[in-house]
Tab-separated table of C-alpha atoms and ligand atoms in Angstrom:
chain	number	residue	atom	x	y	z
A	1	MET	CA	-30.403	-21.199	3.217
A	2	SER	CA	-29.695	-23.591	0.364
A	3	GLU	CA	-28.109	-22.569	-2.925
A	4	GLU	CA	-31.437	-22.971	-4.732
A	5	GLU	CA	-33.304	-20.475	-2.533
A	6	ASP	CA	-33.792	-16.838	-3.508
A	7	VAL	CA	-30.870	-14.467	-3.207
A	8	ASP	CA	-31.016	-10.660	-3.097
A	9	PHE	CA	-27.995	-10.171	-5.373
A	10	ASP	CA	-25.612	-12.231	-7.468
A	11	VAL	CA	-22.696	-10.649	-5.646
A	12	ILE	CA	-22.247	-8.613	-2.466
A	13	VAL	CA	-19.002	-6.624	-2.339
A	14	VAL	CA	-18.020	-5.401	1.136
A	15	GLY	CA	-15.789	-2.313	1.019
A	16	ALA	CA	-15.574	0.424	-1.622
A	17	GLY	CA	-11.776	0.772	-1.676
A	18	PRO	CA	-9.919	0.206	-4.957
A	19	ALA	CA	-10.299	-3.609	-4.751
A	20	GLY	CA	-14.032	-3.589	-4.044
A	21	SER	CA	-15.035	-0.841	-6.472
A	22	VAL	CA	-13.143	-2.409	-9.373
A	23	ALA	CA	-14.592	-5.874	-8.673
A	24	ALA	CA	-18.096	-4.373	-8.421
A	25	ALA	CA	-17.687	-2.301	-11.601
A	26	LEU	CA	-16.510	-5.250	-13.697
A	27	LEU	CA	-19.199	-7.623	-12.391
A	28	ALA	CA	-21.924	-5.035	-12.981
A	29	ARG	CA	-20.566	-4.362	-16.474
A	30	ALA	CA	-20.982	-8.090	-17.167
A	31	GLY	CA	-24.661	-7.799	-16.245
A	32	ARG	CA	-24.535	-9.179	-12.683
A	33	GLN	CA	-26.707	-7.854	-9.879
A	34	VAL	CA	-24.143	-6.327	-7.551
A	35	VAL	CA	-24.360	-4.395	-4.293
A	36	LEU	CA	-21.293	-2.488	-3.069
A	37	ILE	CA	-21.499	-1.846	0.677
A	38	GLU	CA	-19.274	0.823	2.244
A	39	ARG	CA	-19.213	1.836	5.906
A	40	GLY	CA	-17.942	5.360	5.159
A	41	GLU	CA	-20.543	8.060	4.518
A	42	THR	CA	-18.848	8.466	1.140
A	43	PRO	CA	-16.358	5.982	-0.372
A	44	GLY	CA	-12.825	7.051	0.515
A	45	SER	CA	-13.819	9.157	3.493
A	46	LYS	CA	-12.269	6.605	5.874
A	47	ASN	CA	-9.378	5.533	3.665
A	48	LEU	CA	-5.744	6.425	3.977
A	49	SER	CA	-2.635	5.720	1.970
A	50	GLY	CA	0.581	7.427	0.985
A	51	GLY	CA	-1.005	8.121	-2.333
A	52	VAL	CA	1.272	6.999	-5.168
A	53	LEU	CA	-0.837	4.882	-7.494
A	54	TYR	CA	1.044	2.717	-10.006
A	55	GLY	CA	-1.961	2.979	-12.235
A	56	ARG	CA	-1.265	1.095	-15.478
A	57	VAL	CA	-3.535	-1.724	-14.289
A	58	LEU	CA	-6.459	0.704	-14.574
A	59	ASP	CA	-5.889	1.128	-18.335
A	60	SER	CA	-7.605	-2.203	-18.954
A	61	VAL	CA	-10.435	-1.519	-16.482
A	62	PHE	CA	-11.351	2.064	-17.375
A	63	PRO	CA	-9.600	3.018	-20.647
A	64	GLY	CA	-8.859	6.747	-20.675
A	65	TRP	CA	-9.199	6.949	-16.878
A	66	LEU	CA	-6.335	9.435	-16.608
A	67	ASP	CA	-8.398	12.113	-18.351
A	68	GLU	CA	-11.312	11.733	-15.956
A	69	ALA	CA	-10.055	10.516	-12.585
A	70	PRO	CA	-9.070	13.011	-9.887
A	71	VAL	CA	-5.303	12.545	-10.097
A	72	GLU	CA	-2.988	15.083	-8.501
A	73	ARG	CA	0.403	14.872	-10.256
A	74	ILE	CA	2.298	12.545	-12.588
A	75	ILE	CA	5.370	11.237	-10.797
A	76	THR	CA	8.559	11.667	-12.819
A	77	ARG	CA	10.947	12.478	-9.983
A	78	ASN	CA	11.860	9.766	-7.444
A	79	VAL	CA	14.123	10.685	-4.564
A	80	ILE	CA	15.617	8.116	-2.173
A	81	ILE	CA	16.879	9.659	1.033
A	82	PHE	CA	18.943	8.367	3.943
A	83	LEU	CA	18.198	10.796	6.748
A	84	THR	CA	20.993	11.315	9.282
A	85	GLU	CA	20.537	13.115	12.603
A	86	THR	CA	21.012	16.536	11.068
A	87	GLY	CA	21.310	16.028	7.313
A	88	LYS	CA	20.670	13.616	4.487
A	89	VAL	CA	22.221	11.634	1.638
A	90	ALA	CA	19.975	11.447	-1.406
A	91	VAL	CA	19.675	9.839	-4.814
A	92	ASP	CA	17.527	12.049	-7.024
A	93	ALA	CA	16.213	10.396	-10.193
A	94	VAL	CA	14.452	12.750	-12.608
A	95	ASP	CA	13.072	10.713	-15.509
A	96	PRO	CA	10.576	12.369	-17.895
A	97	ALA	CA	10.080	8.955	-19.579
A	98	LEU	CA	8.111	7.881	-16.489
A	99	GLY	CA	5.461	10.350	-17.633
A	100	GLU	CA	5.084	8.949	-21.169
A	101	PRO	CA	3.210	6.687	-20.783
A	102	VAL	CA	2.150	7.640	-17.297
A	103	ASN	CA	3.529	5.187	-14.752
A	104	ALA	CA	2.560	6.567	-11.361
A	105	VAL	CA	0.321	9.385	-10.172
A	106	THR	CA	-0.482	10.819	-6.780
A	107	VAL	CA	-4.071	10.600	-5.572
A	108	LEU	CA	-6.008	11.765	-2.543
A	109	ARG	CA	-8.163	8.845	-1.478
A	110	ALA	CA	-11.222	10.869	-0.465
A	111	LYS	CA	-11.532	12.029	-4.090
A	112	PHE	CA	-10.113	9.005	-5.886
A	113	ASP	CA	-12.103	6.287	-4.088
A	114	ALA	CA	-15.284	8.308	-4.527
A	115	TRP	CA	-14.573	8.462	-8.272
A	116	LEU	CA	-13.914	4.704	-8.471
A	117	ALA	CA	-17.180	3.930	-6.664
A	118	GLU	CA	-18.991	6.299	-9.075
A	119	GLN	CA	-17.633	4.213	-11.956
A	120	ALA	CA	-19.016	1.064	-10.301
A	121	GLU	CA	-22.396	2.789	-9.946
A	122	ALA	CA	-22.291	3.959	-13.569
A	123	GLU	CA	-21.755	0.319	-14.623
A	124	GLY	CA	-24.900	-0.617	-12.694
A	125	ALA	CA	-23.704	-1.635	-9.220
A	126	PHE	CA	-25.963	-0.568	-6.357
A	127	LEU	CA	-23.846	1.480	-3.919
A	128	MET	CA	-24.847	1.431	-0.235
A	129	PRO	CA	-22.667	3.987	1.602
A	130	GLY	CA	-22.824	4.576	5.364
A	131	VAL	CA	-23.564	0.895	6.072
A	132	LYS	CA	-21.213	-1.236	8.149
A	133	VAL	CA	-21.352	-4.973	7.598
A	134	ASP	CA	-21.256	-6.577	11.043
A	135	GLU	CA	-20.807	-10.191	10.099
A	136	LEU	CA	-20.867	-12.760	7.353
A	137	LEU	CA	-23.810	-15.131	7.128
A	138	THR	CA	-22.506	-18.650	6.816
A	139	GLU	CA	-23.770	-22.199	6.775
A	140	LYS	CA	-22.103	-25.588	6.806
A	141	THR	CA	-21.769	-27.472	3.538
A	142	PRO	CA	-22.517	-31.219	3.508
A	143	GLU	CA	-18.704	-31.680	3.376
A	144	GLY	CA	-18.349	-29.742	6.646
A	145	SER	CA	-16.720	-26.564	5.303
A	146	THR	CA	-18.098	-23.062	5.880
A	147	ARG	CA	-20.115	-21.573	3.036
A	148	VAL	CA	-20.625	-17.812	2.971
A	149	VAL	CA	-24.183	-16.977	1.915
A	150	GLY	CA	-24.538	-13.280	2.702
A	151	VAL	CA	-23.938	-10.490	5.185
A	152	ARG	CA	-25.650	-8.924	8.194
A	153	ALA	CA	-25.596	-5.148	8.731
A	154	GLY	CA	-27.469	-4.156	11.889
A	155	GLU	CA	-30.928	-5.722	11.650
A	156	ASP	CA	-30.670	-6.315	7.905
A	157	GLU	CA	-29.592	-9.493	6.208
A	158	LEU	CA	-28.653	-9.685	2.531
A	159	HIS	CA	-28.078	-12.915	0.656
A	160	ALA	CA	-25.983	-13.454	-2.456
A	161	ARG	CA	-24.398	-16.245	-4.458
A	162	VAL	CA	-20.924	-14.829	-3.808
A	163	VAL	CA	-19.539	-12.349	-1.258
A	164	VAL	CA	-16.379	-10.405	-2.085
A	165	LEU	CA	-14.462	-9.424	1.040
A	166	ALA	CA	-12.767	-6.128	0.170
A	167	ASP	CA	-12.876	-4.702	3.684
A	168	GLY	CA	-9.223	-3.726	3.965
A	169	VAL	CA	-6.215	-4.502	6.091
A	170	ASN	CA	-7.949	-5.636	9.282
A	171	SER	CA	-9.999	-8.213	7.384
A	172	PHE	CA	-12.351	-8.366	10.385
A	173	LEU	CA	-15.135	-10.195	8.590
A	174	ALA	CA	-12.931	-13.055	7.404
A	175	ARG	CA	-11.255	-13.326	10.801
A	176	GLN	CA	-14.542	-13.277	12.654
A	177	ALA	CA	-15.878	-16.094	10.464
A	178	GLY	CA	-12.684	-18.107	11.072
A	179	LEU	CA	-11.665	-17.864	7.419
A	180	ARG	CA	-8.385	-16.060	8.153
A	181	THR	CA	-6.103	-15.804	11.156
A	182	LYS	CA	-4.914	-12.615	12.857
A	183	PRO	CA	-1.627	-11.375	11.318
A	184	ARG	CA	1.514	-11.510	13.491
A	185	THR	CA	2.932	-8.161	14.658
A	186	ASN	CA	5.950	-8.502	12.340
A	187	GLU	CA	3.518	-8.819	9.421
A	188	GLN	CA	1.969	-5.403	9.955
A	189	ALA	CA	3.115	-1.838	10.318
A	190	VAL	CA	1.360	1.271	11.489
A	191	GLY	CA	1.192	4.132	9.026
A	192	VAL	CA	0.885	7.723	10.224
A	193	LYS	CA	0.156	10.308	7.581
A	194	ALA	CA	-0.635	13.983	7.224
A	195	VAL	CA	-1.578	16.132	4.264
A	196	ILE	CA	0.025	19.577	4.403
A	197	GLN	CA	-1.519	22.238	2.186
A	198	LEU	CA	0.881	24.609	0.425
A	199	ASP	CA	0.625	27.319	-2.180
A	200	GLU	CA	0.887	25.528	-5.547
A	201	GLN	CA	3.745	27.673	-6.878
A	202	VAL	CA	5.652	27.395	-3.581
A	203	LEU	CA	5.290	23.610	-3.736
A	204	GLN	CA	6.571	23.483	-7.316
A	205	ASP	CA	9.602	25.637	-6.476
A	206	ARG	CA	10.486	23.631	-3.373
A	207	PHE	CA	10.144	20.206	-4.955
A	208	GLY	CA	11.568	21.195	-8.357
A	209	VAL	CA	8.509	20.156	-10.368
A	210	ASP	CA	6.309	21.854	-12.975
A	211	ALA	CA	2.539	22.312	-12.987
A	212	THR	CA	1.632	18.719	-13.885
A	213	HIS	CA	4.543	16.606	-12.652
A	214	GLY	CA	5.452	15.616	-9.136
A	215	ALA	CA	8.028	14.033	-6.852
A	216	ALA	CA	7.947	10.950	-4.642
A	217	HIS	CA	10.457	10.872	-1.793
A	218	ALA	CA	11.181	7.556	-0.024
A	219	LEU	CA	13.107	7.926	3.226
A	220	VAL	CA	14.947	5.670	5.658
A	221	GLY	CA	17.234	6.287	8.612
A	222	GLU	CA	16.689	8.927	11.251
A	223	CYS	CA	13.021	9.400	10.307
A	224	THR	CA	12.153	6.216	12.229
A	225	GLN	CA	14.905	6.603	14.867
A	226	GLY	CA	15.958	2.965	14.540
A	227	VAL	CA	12.487	1.445	14.262
A	228	GLY	CA	12.052	-0.812	11.224
A	229	GLY	CA	10.216	1.132	8.535
A	230	GLY	CA	10.561	4.320	6.572
A	231	GLY	CA	9.015	7.557	5.518
A	232	PHE	CA	7.448	9.062	2.425
A	233	MET	CA	6.755	12.532	1.094
A	234	TYR	CA	4.644	12.819	-2.063
A	235	THR	CA	3.534	15.928	-3.913
A	236	ASN	CA	-0.135	16.520	-4.716
A	237	LYS	CA	-1.418	19.497	-6.704
A	238	ASP	CA	-1.256	21.965	-3.819
A	239	SER	CA	-0.407	19.750	-0.874
A	240	VAL	CA	2.160	17.262	0.359
A	241	SER	CA	1.302	13.780	1.644
A	242	ILE	CA	3.880	12.914	4.272
A	243	GLY	CA	4.052	9.942	6.573
A	244	LEU	CA	5.861	7.124	8.316
A	245	VAL	CA	5.336	3.383	8.098
A	246	LEU	CA	6.605	1.706	11.299
A	247	ARG	CA	6.834	-2.051	11.864
A	248	LEU	CA	4.565	-2.935	14.763
A	249	ASP	CA	6.807	-5.519	16.462
A	250	ASP	CA	9.806	-3.177	16.407
A	251	LEU	CA	7.791	-0.177	17.591
A	252	LEU	CA	6.591	-2.195	20.600
A	253	ALA	CA	10.027	-3.717	21.309
A	254	ARG	CA	11.684	-0.287	21.290
A	255	HIS	CA	8.918	1.336	23.380
A	256	GLN	CA	8.553	4.082	20.812
A	257	ASP	CA	5.313	5.776	19.903
A	258	ALA	CA	4.350	6.511	16.329
A	259	VAL	CA	3.003	10.017	16.970
A	260	SER	CA	6.216	11.299	18.631
A	261	LEU	CA	8.341	9.793	15.860
A	262	PHE	CA	6.129	11.476	13.270
A	263	GLU	CA	6.424	14.867	14.995
A	264	SER	CA	10.241	14.570	15.085
A	265	PHE	CA	10.208	13.589	11.407
A	266	LEU	CA	8.211	16.696	10.437
A	267	ALA	CA	10.653	18.867	12.402
A	268	HIS	CA	13.811	17.257	10.936
A	269	PRO	CA	16.097	19.938	9.420
A	270	ALA	CA	16.065	18.203	6.020
A	271	ILE	CA	12.253	17.944	5.994
A	272	ALA	CA	10.857	21.021	7.754
A	273	PRO	CA	11.900	23.479	4.976
A	274	PHE	CA	9.705	21.590	2.477
A	275	LEU	CA	6.659	22.079	4.693
A	276	GLU	CA	7.295	25.559	6.091
A	277	GLY	CA	4.205	27.780	6.093
A	278	GLY	CA	1.925	24.861	5.184
A	279	GLU	CA	-1.304	23.994	6.929
A	280	MET	CA	-2.112	20.459	8.105
A	281	VAL	CA	-5.490	19.624	6.553
A	282	GLU	CA	-5.603	15.876	7.163
A	283	TYR	CA	-4.065	13.551	9.734
A	284	GLY	CA	-4.620	9.868	10.308
A	285	SER	CA	-3.214	6.491	11.101
A	286	HIS	CA	-3.840	3.094	9.513
A	287	LEU	CA	-2.328	-0.395	9.495
A	288	VAL	CA	-0.250	-1.578	6.535
A	289	ASN	CA	0.456	-5.212	5.605
A	290	GLU	CA	4.169	-6.011	5.648
A	291	GLY	CA	4.249	-9.806	5.483
A	292	GLY	CA	4.371	-10.115	1.689
A	293	LEU	CA	3.584	-13.458	0.058
A	294	ALA	CA	3.855	-15.373	3.355
A	295	MET	CA	0.761	-13.680	4.786
A	296	VAL	CA	-1.549	-14.192	1.809
A	297	GLY	CA	-2.809	-17.688	2.761
A	298	GLU	CA	-6.311	-18.891	1.821
A	299	ILE	CA	-8.222	-16.250	-0.126
A	300	HIS	CA	-11.216	-18.133	-1.460
A	301	GLY	CA	-13.731	-20.690	-0.281
A	302	ASP	CA	-17.357	-21.728	-0.699
A	303	GLY	CA	-19.281	-18.613	-1.717
A	304	TYR	CA	-16.540	-16.043	-1.118
A	305	VAL	CA	-13.276	-14.529	-2.311
A	306	ILE	CA	-10.966	-12.120	-0.485
A	307	VAL	CA	-9.298	-9.269	-2.380
A	308	GLY	CA	-6.838	-6.404	-1.837
A	309	ASP	CA	-5.492	-5.612	1.622
A	310	ALA	CA	-7.945	-8.032	3.236
A	311	ALA	CA	-6.075	-10.812	1.389
A	312	GLY	CA	-2.662	-9.466	2.470
A	313	LEU	CA	-1.831	-8.134	-1.002
A	314	THR	CA	0.555	-5.304	-0.207
A	315	LEU	CA	4.220	-4.945	-1.134
A	316	ASN	CA	6.781	-2.851	0.671
A	317	THR	CA	10.145	-2.972	-1.067
A	318	GLY	CA	11.678	-0.136	0.889
A	319	LEU	CA	11.600	2.034	-2.253
A	320	THR	CA	7.885	1.730	-2.972
A	321	VAL	CA	4.787	0.883	-0.933
A	322	ARG	CA	2.297	-0.759	-3.261
A	323	GLY	CA	-1.211	-1.829	-2.387
A	324	MET	CA	-3.681	0.107	-4.540
A	325	ASP	CA	-2.517	-1.415	-7.843
A	326	LEU	CA	-2.477	-4.909	-6.313
A	327	ALA	CA	-5.954	-4.292	-4.904
A	328	ILE	CA	-7.206	-3.272	-8.369
A	329	GLY	CA	-5.459	-6.272	-9.968
A	330	SER	CA	-7.024	-8.676	-7.463
A	331	GLY	CA	-10.463	-7.080	-7.920
A	332	ARG	CA	-10.113	-7.665	-11.661
A	333	CYS	CA	-9.161	-11.358	-11.185
A	334	ALA	CA	-12.002	-11.847	-8.676
A	335	ALA	CA	-14.592	-10.375	-11.063
A	336	ARG	CA	-13.499	-12.704	-13.853
A	337	ALA	CA	-13.460	-15.819	-11.652
A	338	ILE	CA	-16.849	-15.008	-10.131
A	339	GLY	CA	-18.329	-14.368	-13.575
A	340	GLU	CA	-17.148	-17.784	-14.736
A	341	ALA	CA	-18.452	-19.459	-11.565
A	342	LEU	CA	-21.875	-17.810	-11.928
A	343	ASP	CA	-22.027	-18.855	-15.592
A	344	LYS	CA	-21.455	-22.454	-14.513
A	345	ASP	CA	-23.899	-22.068	-11.616
A	346	ASP	CA	-21.199	-23.347	-9.290
A	347	VAL	CA	-19.842	-21.051	-6.571
A	348	SER	CA	-18.116	-23.778	-4.579
A	349	ALA	CA	-14.559	-23.385	-3.297
A	350	GLN	CA	-13.440	-25.603	-6.145
A	351	ALA	CA	-14.989	-23.322	-8.778
A	352	LEU	CA	-13.755	-20.140	-7.083
A	353	ALA	CA	-10.210	-21.557	-6.939
A	354	ARG	CA	-10.084	-20.029	-10.419
A	355	TYR	CA	-9.603	-16.671	-8.635
A	356	ARG	CA	-6.365	-17.922	-7.061
A	357	GLN	CA	-5.253	-19.304	-10.405
A	358	LEU	CA	-5.894	-15.993	-12.195
A	359	LEU	CA	-4.263	-14.010	-9.414
A	360	ASP	CA	-1.148	-16.202	-9.377
A	361	SER	CA	-0.693	-15.833	-13.114
A	362	SER	CA	-1.319	-12.058	-13.094
A	363	PHE	CA	1.208	-9.323	-12.298
A	364	VAL	CA	-0.066	-9.401	-8.691
A	365	GLY	CA	1.004	-13.019	-8.102
A	366	ALA	CA	4.231	-12.532	-10.061
A	367	ASP	CA	5.258	-9.467	-8.042
A	368	MET	CA	4.299	-11.057	-4.710
A	369	ARG	CA	6.607	-13.980	-5.592
A	370	THR	CA	9.434	-11.737	-6.848
A	371	TYR	CA	9.476	-9.802	-3.559
A	372	ALA	CA	8.803	-12.802	-1.283
A	373	LYS	CA	12.136	-12.285	0.478
A	374	ALA	CA	11.740	-8.510	0.904
A	375	PRO	CA	10.000	-8.636	4.340
A	376	ALA	CA	12.813	-10.719	5.908
A	377	PHE	CA	15.439	-8.449	4.346
A	378	LEU	CA	13.698	-5.335	5.643
A	379	GLU	CA	13.746	-6.789	9.164
A	380	ARG	CA	17.546	-6.342	9.278
A	381	PRO	CA	18.005	-3.516	11.822
A	382	ARG	CA	21.166	-2.016	10.275
A	383	MET	CA	19.001	-0.711	7.423
A	384	TYR	CA	17.412	1.777	9.793
A	385	THR	CA	20.313	2.634	12.068
A	386	GLU	CA	23.824	2.314	10.726
A	387	TYR	CA	23.894	2.615	6.940
A	388	GLY	CA	22.715	6.241	6.748
A	389	PRO	CA	25.475	7.576	9.042
A	390	LEU	CA	28.062	5.326	7.322
A	391	LEU	CA	27.187	6.685	3.887
A	392	ALA	CA	27.132	10.238	5.231
A	393	ASP	CA	30.570	9.700	6.793
A	394	VAL	CA	32.062	8.449	3.498
A	395	LEU	CA	30.690	11.509	1.692
A	396	HIS	CA	31.772	13.852	4.480
A	397	ARG	CA	35.332	12.512	4.225
A	398	ALA	CA	35.229	12.813	0.418
A	399	PHE	CA	34.044	16.427	0.413
A	400	ASP	CA	35.820	17.744	3.523
A	401	LEU	CA	38.884	19.106	1.725
A	402	ASP	CA	41.152	20.177	4.549
A	403	THR	CA	44.848	20.490	3.759
A	404	ALA	CA	45.630	16.890	4.777
A	405	PRO	CA	46.799	14.728	1.838
A	406	ARG	CA	43.856	13.179	-0.067
A	407	GLU	CA	43.117	9.466	-0.087
A	408	HIS	CA	41.445	7.353	-2.762
A	409	LEU	CA	37.726	6.809	-2.270
A	410	LEU	CA	38.200	3.124	-1.422
A	411	THR	CA	40.587	3.979	1.439
A	412	THR	CA	38.190	6.704	2.605
A	413	ALA	CA	35.302	4.211	2.567
A	414	ARG	CA	37.351	1.629	4.491
A	415	ARG	CA	38.183	4.222	7.165
A	416	ALA	CA	34.527	5.194	7.496
A	417	LEU	CA	33.573	1.514	7.800
A	418	LYS	CA	36.202	0.979	10.506
A	419	ASN	CA	34.725	3.936	12.364
A	420	SER	CA	31.189	2.528	12.142
A	421	PRO	CA	29.646	-0.365	14.123
A	422	VAL	CA	28.990	-2.147	10.786
A	423	LYS	CA	31.353	-5.087	10.131
A	424	MET	CA	32.566	-5.780	6.595
A	425	ARG	CA	30.969	-9.269	6.623
A	426	GLU	CA	27.623	-7.690	7.661
A	427	LEU	CA	27.874	-5.177	4.838
A	428	VAL	CA	28.547	-7.940	2.310
A	429	SER	CA	25.778	-10.164	3.720
A	430	ASP	CA	23.239	-7.293	3.686
A	431	ALA	CA	24.244	-6.264	0.158
A	432	LEU	CA	23.833	-9.823	-1.148
A	433	ALA	CA	20.527	-10.298	0.669
A	434	GLY	CA	19.296	-6.945	-0.660
A	435	VAL	CA	20.177	-7.814	-4.246
A	436	LYS	CA	18.311	-11.145	-3.914
A	437	ALA	CA	15.279	-9.701	-2.112
A	438	LEU	CA	14.567	-6.466	-3.990
B	501	LIG	C1	0.458	5.013	5.457
B	501	LIG	C2	0.141	4.213	4.229
B	501	LIG	C3	0.774	4.511	3.038
B	501	LIG	C4	0.471	3.781	1.885
B	501	LIG	N1	1.027	4.171	0.706
B	501	LIG	C5	0.644	3.580	-0.441
B	501	LIG	C6	1.058	4.102	-1.695
B	501	LIG	O1	1.713	5.134	-1.787
B	501	LIG	N2	0.692	3.424	-2.814
B	501	LIG	C7	-0.089	2.296	-2.772
B	501	LIG	O2	-0.406	1.730	-3.829
B	501	LIG	N3	-0.524	1.808	-1.590
B	501	LIG	C8	-0.199	2.432	-0.432
B	501	LIG	N4	-0.681	1.973	0.758
B	501	LIG	C9	-1.495	0.752	0.767
B	501	LIG	C10	-2.897	1.017	0.217
B	501	LIG	O3	-3.488	2.082	0.901
B	501	LIG	C11	-3.771	-0.222	0.355
B	501	LIG	O4	-3.061	-1.343	-0.095
B	501	LIG	C12	-5.074	-0.094	-0.451
B	501	LIG	O5	-5.854	0.954	0.039
B	501	LIG	C13	-5.860	-1.402	-0.386
B	501	LIG	O6	-7.096	-1.249	-1.033
B	501	LIG	P1	-8.355	-2.132	-0.595
B	501	LIG	O7	-9.438	-1.765	-1.526
B	501	LIG	O8	-7.948	-3.540	-0.479
B	501	LIG	O9	-8.672	-1.688	0.902
B	501	LIG	P2	-9.075	-0.252	1.468
B	501	LIG	O10	-8.592	0.826	0.593
B	501	LIG	O11	-8.632	-0.243	2.892
B	501	LIG	O12	-10.650	-0.260	1.403
B	501	LIG	C14	-11.427	-1.035	2.271
B	501	LIG	C15	-12.817	-0.429	2.317
B	501	LIG	O13	-13.679	-1.265	3.078
B	501	LIG	C16	-14.478	-0.464	3.918
B	501	LIG	N5	-14.900	-1.335	5.024
B	501	LIG	C17	-14.107	-1.935	5.953
B	501	LIG	N6	-14.837	-2.692	6.786
B	501	LIG	C18	-16.128	-2.567	6.370
B	501	LIG	C19	-17.352	-3.118	6.828
B	501	LIG	N7	-17.388	-3.953	7.870
B	501	LIG	N8	-18.508	-2.777	6.192
B	501	LIG	C20	-18.475	-1.934	5.109
B	501	LIG	N9	-17.346	-1.382	4.626
B	501	LIG	C21	-16.169	-1.710	5.247
B	501	LIG	C22	-13.549	0.665	4.332
B	501	LIG	O14	-14.242	1.797	4.799
B	501	LIG	C23	-12.832	0.926	3.012
B	501	LIG	O15	-13.517	1.839	2.190
B	501	LIG	C24	-0.420	2.689	1.940
B	501	LIG	C25	-1.065	2.380	3.139
B	501	LIG	C26	-0.804	3.140	4.269
B	501	LIG	C27	-1.554	2.835	5.527
C-alpha cells in the first residue's frame, strides 16, 4: 500500500495500558481518527504492576484527574526495609507534605486502566477490546527501510498513517517485525504479585495510616534470598499489593524459583503479621524491564513509534519501581510528535524522530539519563546478601546492653564489619557507586 492510498484511521494504537490510552486520548482530542486496540476483554484486565503511580504527569493530560480516577490511597509514608532471616532494619519516612500536592497514589490496574481507556473513548478514540493484534503490516520504502502501514488481527487488516506500539514489556510486535531485539536476561526481571484483601480498619491500624493516606514499603535482603531484586508492599483502600521483582539472569544462575521465594516472603516473620487474616484475591506474574537507558534503543521509524514498556522505559532505583508515569510521559510525547507529523503530511522516520527529541527533553529522558548507572549498581550481589545482616549486627551490638563496658558506635561498626564477609574497600566502593548511580 502506498502512502497516498486510503487508510482506515490516522493512528492505530496497540495496547490500552497507560502509554497507549494517553497517546490515544491526546490524539483523539486533537481531532485525529484513532483506534485503540486491546487484547484484554476490558483494558487493565491483563495488566499487573506494584501499583504506586507517581501521577503528577497526569495533571497536564487530565486536569483534576485525582477527583475522578479510581485511586486507592495517597502515599505519604515510605518505608525502606532490609529484611534479615528473622527480623528487619527499617527507615520509616512519614511526610504529610507528599500529600499536598499529591505526589504518588496507589492504583489497582483493573480499575485504573479501564478508567484511562474510558477517557480516551470520551475524547473520541474508538476502543476495540478483546482483540489481539497478531502482526504489524509493513512494506519496504524506496530507501530499503521497513515502513509500518497497519496491523493484522486474525483475518482483519487495518491500515493507518501511524501505528503506536504500546503493547508492553514483551514488545512482541516490534520484535517480530525486526524493529527491536530481544532483551538480554540481565535486562529483565520477573515480577510476582498478589493482592491481599483486609478489613479497611485493620489495614489502617497495621500500617499506621488514616482513611485516605497509605504506605509504600520497599524491601531488600532476605525477601529475595540472595537473588538480585527486591520486594514491595503497598496499601490500597482495603487490600495490600505485595510482590517481588527478581532479576532473571540471577534467578536462573541460582536455580531459584520465583513462586517459592514469594511464598517464603509472605511467611517471613516481619511480613506475615501485616497480612494475617487477609484473603488473596489476585495473583499474577509479569516481566519488568531492568536495563534502564541502555535498553531503550530505536523507538521510532517509518510509520511507527514505540512507547512505554515496549520501548524499555522503566526505572528501578531500588527504592522505587517506575514505569506507569514514564509510560504516560512517553504517550504524551508520541501524541505531540504524531500530531505534528500528520499536520505536515510526513510520517517518515525523519519526521517521527521528533518523538525521540521530545522524549529526550522531557522528564522521561532526563530521569532515564540520571539513573543510567542504576542497573549496573543494582547488579552488585552484596546489596541482596550481606548488607542487611551487617546493618542488623551493628544495631544489635548497639542495643544489646549487657554488662560489658560500652564501645563507641564507630568501634561497634568496625567489629560488625570484621565479623561480616564484606571488606572495607567493598563497602567504600559500593557506597561511592551507589551515590553516583541513585
Ligand atoms: C511486579 C511489577 C511491579 C511494578 N510496580 C510498579 C509501580 O509500583 N509503579 C510503576 O509506575 N510501575 C510499576 N511497574 C511497571 C509498570 O507496570 C509498567 O511500566 C507499565 O504498566 C507500563 O505501561 P504500558 O502502557 O507501557 O504497558 P502495559 O501496562 O503493559 O500495557 C500494555 C497493554 O497492551 C496490551 N497488549 C499487549 N499485546 C497486545 C496485542 N498484541 N494486541 C492488543 N493488545 C496488546 C496488554 O494487554 C496491555 O493492556 C511494575 C511492574 C511489575 C511487573
